[in-house]
PDB file of C-alpha atoms in Angstrom:
ATOM      1  CA  MET A  20       0.000   0.000   0.000  1.00 54.00           C
ATOM      2  CA  ASN A  21       2.867   2.300   0.387  1.00 62.00           C
ATOM      3  CA  ASP A  22       3.514   2.084  -3.338  1.00 62.00           C
ATOM      4  CA  PRO A  23       3.790   5.661  -4.701  1.00 60.00           C
ATOM      5  CA  THR A  24       1.781   4.854  -7.884  1.00 59.00           C
ATOM      6  CA  SER A  25      -1.159   3.221  -6.181  1.00 59.00           C
ATOM      7  CA  GLY A  26      -3.057   6.506  -5.738  1.00 58.00           C
ATOM      8  CA  LEU A  27      -2.532   7.680  -9.327  1.00 58.00           C
ATOM      9  CA  ILE A  28      -4.342   4.832 -11.030  1.00 63.00           C
ATOM     10  CA  ASP A  29      -7.707   6.616 -11.274  1.00 64.00           C
ATOM     11  CA  ILE A  30      -6.304   9.945 -12.505  1.00 68.00           C
ATOM     12  CA  ILE A  31      -7.039  10.619 -16.176  1.00 72.00           C
ATOM     13  CA  GLY A  32      -4.594  12.684 -18.165  1.00 74.00           C
ATOM     14  CA  PRO A  33      -5.668  15.976 -19.754  1.00 75.00           C
ATOM     15  CA  VAL A  34      -7.420  15.801 -23.131  1.00 75.00           C
ATOM     16  CA  GLY A  35      -5.510  17.353 -26.036  1.00 71.00           C
ATOM     17  CA  PRO A  36      -7.023  20.061 -28.239  1.00 66.00           C
ATOM     18  CA  VAL A  37      -9.636  18.788 -30.676  1.00 63.00           C
ATOM     19  CA  LEU A  38      -8.213  20.751 -33.608  1.00 60.00           C
ATOM     20  CA  ASP A  39      -4.536  21.199 -33.857  1.00 59.00           C
ATOM     21  CA  ALA A  40      -2.601  23.168 -36.437  1.00 56.00           C
ATOM     22  CA  THR A  41      -2.426  20.275 -38.931  1.00 59.00           C
ATOM     23  CA  SER A  42      -6.197  19.723 -39.035  1.00 63.00           C
ATOM     24  CA  TYR A  43      -6.846  23.379 -39.998  1.00 69.00           C
ATOM     25  CA  SER A  44      -5.144  22.826 -43.336  1.00 76.00           C
ATOM     26  CA  ALA A  45      -7.200  19.683 -43.884  1.00 77.00           C
ATOM     27  CA  TRP A  46     -10.435  21.654 -43.299  1.00 79.00           C
ATOM     28  CA  TRP A  47      -9.327  24.331 -45.750  1.00 83.00           C
ATOM     29  CA  LEU A  48      -8.546  21.657 -48.310  1.00 85.00           C
ATOM     30  CA  VAL A  49     -11.982  20.055 -47.862  1.00 87.00           C
ATOM     31  CA  LEU A  50     -13.654  23.465 -48.074  1.00 89.00           C
ATOM     32  CA  GLY A  51     -11.720  24.350 -51.241  1.00 91.00           C
ATOM     33  CA  VAL A  52     -12.566  21.057 -52.948  1.00 91.00           C
ATOM     34  CA  ALA A  53     -16.244  21.398 -51.985  1.00 92.00           C
ATOM     35  CA  THR A  54     -16.301  24.941 -53.383  1.00 94.00           C
ATOM     36  CA  LEU A  55     -14.782  23.781 -56.671  1.00 93.00           C
ATOM     37  CA  VAL A  56     -17.267  20.932 -56.968  1.00 92.00           C
ATOM     38  CA  LEU A  57     -20.209  23.254 -56.314  1.00 93.00           C
ATOM     39  CA  LEU A  58     -18.878  25.760 -58.839  1.00 90.00           C
ATOM     40  CA  GLY A  59     -18.524  23.011 -61.445  1.00 87.00           C
ATOM     41  CA  VAL A  60     -22.060  21.753 -60.824  1.00 86.00           C
ATOM     42  CA  TRP A  61     -23.444  25.287 -61.057  1.00 81.00           C
ATOM     43  CA  MET A  62     -21.593  25.985 -64.323  1.00 79.00           C
ATOM     44  CA  ARG A  63     -22.816  22.716 -65.807  1.00 79.00           C
ATOM     45  CA  TRP A  64     -26.388  23.401 -64.733  1.00 75.00           C
ATOM     46  CA  ARG A  65     -26.214  26.935 -66.099  1.00 72.00           C
ATOM     47  CA  GLY A  66     -24.784  25.759 -69.426  1.00 72.00           C
ATOM     48  CA  ARG A  67     -27.397  23.033 -69.844  1.00 77.00           C
ATOM     49  CA  CYS A  68     -30.066  25.483 -70.991  1.00 76.00           C
ATOM     50  CA  VAL A  69     -27.720  27.200 -73.438  1.00 77.00           C
ATOM     51  CA  ARG A  70     -26.633  23.829 -74.845  1.00 81.00           C
ATOM     52  CA  ALA A  71     -30.287  22.859 -75.289  1.00 83.00           C
ATOM     53  CA  CYS A  72     -31.003  26.127 -77.148  1.00 82.00           C
ATOM     54  CA  ARG A  73     -27.971  25.633 -79.366  1.00 83.00           C
ATOM     55  CA  LYS A  74     -29.034  22.047 -80.102  1.00 88.00           C
ATOM     56  CA  ARG A  75     -32.531  23.178 -81.107  1.00 89.00           C
ATOM     57  CA  LEU A  76     -30.923  25.897 -83.226  1.00 88.00           C
ATOM     58  CA  GLN A  77     -28.808  23.262 -85.008  1.00 90.00           C
ATOM     59  CA  GLN A  78     -31.903  21.128 -85.625  1.00 92.00           C
ATOM     60  CA  LEU A  79     -33.738  24.169 -86.990  1.00 90.00           C
ATOM     61  CA  ARG A  80     -30.794  24.919 -89.279  1.00 90.00           C
ATOM     62  CA  GLN A  81     -30.895  21.380 -90.658  1.00 90.00           C
ATOM     63  CA  ALA A  82     -34.677  21.446 -91.086  1.00 91.00           C
ATOM     64  CA  CYS A  83     -34.473  24.794 -92.884  1.00 87.00           C
ATOM     65  CA  ALA A  84     -31.710  23.552 -95.184  1.00 85.00           C
ATOM     66  CA  ALA A  85     -33.698  20.406 -95.989  1.00 87.00           C
ATOM     67  CA  GLY A  86     -36.811  22.447 -96.758  1.00 86.00           C
ATOM     68  CA  ARG A  87     -38.941  20.873 -94.008  1.00 91.00           C
ATOM     69  CA  VAL A  88     -39.586  24.313 -92.464  1.00 89.00           C
ATOM     70  CA  SER A  89     -40.737  27.431 -94.275  1.00 88.00           C
ATOM     71  CA  GLN A  90     -38.648  30.582 -93.956  1.00 87.00           C
ATOM     72  CA  HIS A  91     -41.498  32.292 -92.151  1.00 88.00           C
ATOM     73  CA  GLU A  92     -41.688  29.548 -89.501  1.00 91.00           C
ATOM     74  CA  ALA A  93     -37.891  29.340 -89.264  1.00 91.00           C
ATOM     75  CA  ALA A  94     -37.721  33.075 -88.533  1.00 91.00           C
ATOM     76  CA  TYR A  95     -40.251  32.732 -85.706  1.00 92.00           C
ATOM     77  CA  ARG A  96     -38.465  29.733 -84.217  1.00 92.00           C
ATOM     78  CA  LEU A  97     -35.052  31.401 -84.498  1.00 91.00           C
ATOM     79  CA  ALA A  98     -36.380  34.505 -82.765  1.00 92.00           C
ATOM     80  CA  PHE A  99     -37.888  32.321 -80.025  1.00 91.00           C
ATOM     81  CA  GLU A 100     -34.573  30.534 -79.417  1.00 88.00           C
ATOM     82  CA  LEU A 101     -32.734  33.849 -79.219  1.00 89.00           C
ATOM     83  CA  ARG A 102     -35.272  35.292 -76.779  1.00 89.00           C
ATOM     84  CA  GLN A 103     -35.197  32.200 -74.604  1.00 85.00           C
ATOM     85  CA  GLY A 104     -31.430  31.689 -74.672  1.00 84.00           C
ATOM     86  CA  LEU A 105     -30.609  35.346 -74.017  1.00 84.00           C
ATOM     87  CA  GLN A 106     -33.496  35.856 -71.568  1.00 84.00           C
ATOM     88  CA  LEU A 107     -35.074  38.719 -73.477  1.00 87.00           C
ATOM     89  CA  GLN A 108     -38.725  39.709 -73.386  1.00 89.00           C
ATOM     90  CA  GLN A 109     -38.571  40.913 -76.971  1.00 90.00           C
ATOM     91  CA  LEU A 110     -35.995  41.173 -79.733  1.00 89.00           C
ATOM     92  CA  ASN A 111     -35.262  44.822 -80.326  1.00 89.00           C
ATOM     93  CA  ALA A 112     -32.740  46.017 -82.900  1.00 88.00           C
ATOM     94  CA  ASP A 113     -31.971  49.128 -80.831  1.00 89.00           C
ATOM     95  CA  GLN A 114     -31.417  47.249 -77.562  1.00 90.00           C
ATOM     96  CA  PRO A 115     -28.918  44.391 -77.856  1.00 89.00           C
ATOM     97  CA  PRO A 116     -28.474  42.013 -74.915  1.00 87.00           C
ATOM     98  CA  PRO A 117     -26.289  43.489 -72.158  1.00 84.00           C
ATOM     99  CA  ALA A 118     -23.781  40.625 -72.380  1.00 82.00           C
ATOM    100  CA  LEU A 119     -23.213  41.161 -76.100  1.00 85.00           C
ATOM    101  CA  PRO A 120     -19.899  42.867 -76.957  1.00 86.00           C
ATOM    102  CA  ILE A 121     -20.200  46.380 -78.363  1.00 89.00           C
ATOM    103  CA  ALA A 122     -18.474  45.326 -81.585  1.00 89.00           C
ATOM    104  CA  GLU A 123     -21.415  43.003 -82.359  1.00 88.00           C
ATOM    105  CA  HIS A 124     -24.188  45.574 -81.862  1.00 91.00           C
ATOM    106  CA  PRO A 125     -24.428  46.409 -85.608  1.00 92.00           C
ATOM    107  CA  ASP A 126     -24.697  42.678 -86.439  1.00 91.00           C
ATOM    108  CA  TRP A 127     -27.408  42.341 -83.800  1.00 92.00           C
ATOM    109  CA  ALA A 128     -29.406  45.223 -85.279  1.00 93.00           C
ATOM    110  CA  ASP A 129     -29.065  43.806 -88.814  1.00 92.00           C
ATOM    111  CA  SER A 130     -30.087  40.300 -87.757  1.00 91.00           C
ATOM    112  CA  VAL A 131     -33.101  41.428 -85.750  1.00 92.00           C
ATOM    113  CA  THR A 132     -34.217  43.635 -88.648  1.00 93.00           C
ATOM    114  CA  ARG A 133     -33.956  40.669 -91.029  1.00 91.00           C
ATOM    115  CA  LEU A 134     -35.914  38.448 -88.643  1.00 91.00           C
ATOM    116  CA  ASP A 135     -38.597  41.120 -88.271  1.00 91.00           C
ATOM    117  CA  THR A 136     -38.837  41.431 -92.045  1.00 91.00           C
ATOM    118  CA  LEU A 137     -39.217  37.672 -92.435  1.00 89.00           C
ATOM    119  CA  ARG A 138     -41.791  37.427 -89.664  1.00 89.00           C
ATOM    120  CA  TYR A 139     -43.984  40.423 -90.479  1.00 88.00           C
ATOM    121  CA  GLN A 140     -43.787  40.988 -94.238  1.00 86.00           C
ATOM    122  CA  ALA A 141     -45.577  38.644 -96.583  1.00 82.00           C
ATOM    123  CA  GLY A 142     -43.405  37.165 -99.296  1.00 82.00           C
ATOM    124  CA  ALA A 143     -40.086  38.113 -97.692  1.00 83.00           C
ATOM    125  CA  SER A 144     -37.276  35.589 -98.021  1.00 82.00           C
ATOM    126  CA  LEU A 145     -33.524  35.205 -97.608  1.00 83.00           C
ATOM    127  CA  ASP A 146     -31.022  33.284 -99.666  1.00 84.00           C
ATOM    128  CA  ASP A 147     -28.938  30.435 -98.241  1.00 85.00           C
ATOM    129  CA  SER A 148     -25.898  32.573 -97.423  1.00 88.00           C
ATOM    130  CA  GLN A 149     -28.016  35.017 -95.410  1.00 89.00           C
ATOM    131  CA  TRP A 150     -29.623  32.143 -93.495  1.00 89.00           C
ATOM    132  CA  THR A 151     -26.198  30.671 -92.799  1.00 89.00           C
ATOM    133  CA  ARG A 152     -25.026  34.016 -91.456  1.00 91.00           C
ATOM    134  CA  LEU A 153     -28.144  34.372 -89.261  1.00 91.00           C
ATOM    135  CA  PHE A 154     -27.720  30.905 -87.804  1.00 91.00           C
ATOM    136  CA  ASN A 155     -23.980  31.349 -87.234  1.00 91.00           C
ATOM    137  CA  GLN A 156     -24.484  34.653 -85.443  1.00 91.00           C
ATOM    138  CA  ALA A 157     -27.302  33.254 -83.304  1.00 90.00           C
ATOM    139  CA  ASP A 158     -25.118  30.303 -82.335  1.00 87.00           C
ATOM    140  CA  ILE A 159     -22.221  32.592 -81.392  1.00 86.00           C
ATOM    141  CA  TRP A 160     -24.488  34.886 -79.374  1.00 86.00           C
ATOM    142  CA  LEU A 161     -26.008  31.974 -77.480  1.00 85.00           C
ATOM    143  CA  GLN A 162     -22.569  30.573 -76.798  1.00 82.00           C
ATOM    144  CA  ARG A 163     -21.096  33.867 -75.564  1.00 79.00           C
ATOM    145  CA  ALA A 164     -23.992  35.636 -73.923  1.00 72.00           C
ATOM    146  CA  GLY A 165     -26.534  32.881 -73.310  1.00 65.00           C
ATOM    147  CA  ARG A 166     -27.870  32.949 -69.771  1.00 65.00           C
ATOM    148  CA  CYS A 167     -31.104  30.940 -69.703  1.00 61.00           C
TER     149      CYS A 167
END
């Protein structure tokens, strides 16, 4: 009983800190990876609508080239895809989308004027090169400034 360690058996040593300096870097790493994953998911979700608009635009281009769609109907559908993809209430030649670069404002005005002519004037039509230009510009605008 006179053993010096006999009274220390029930003493519990102090508990160390829950987070030490090495675990802080692990938390920052986990937080950084989670942020990157969330950013990637958000970008993919955001781009899904634009990709869908561009796919419908490509299908419309093929249908127009094959003659399955009249120019009048193609103009309405192209205008719809532009409005939906760029989140515009109405296509206006004087008010290009805010995300469109200033250098493309004249092309925007020309394209919207052509679409308006095709939609609202009887007997209006465009040749194949003008349709190709319209579709190419719409595809570029949806790719650059599409927001859905």
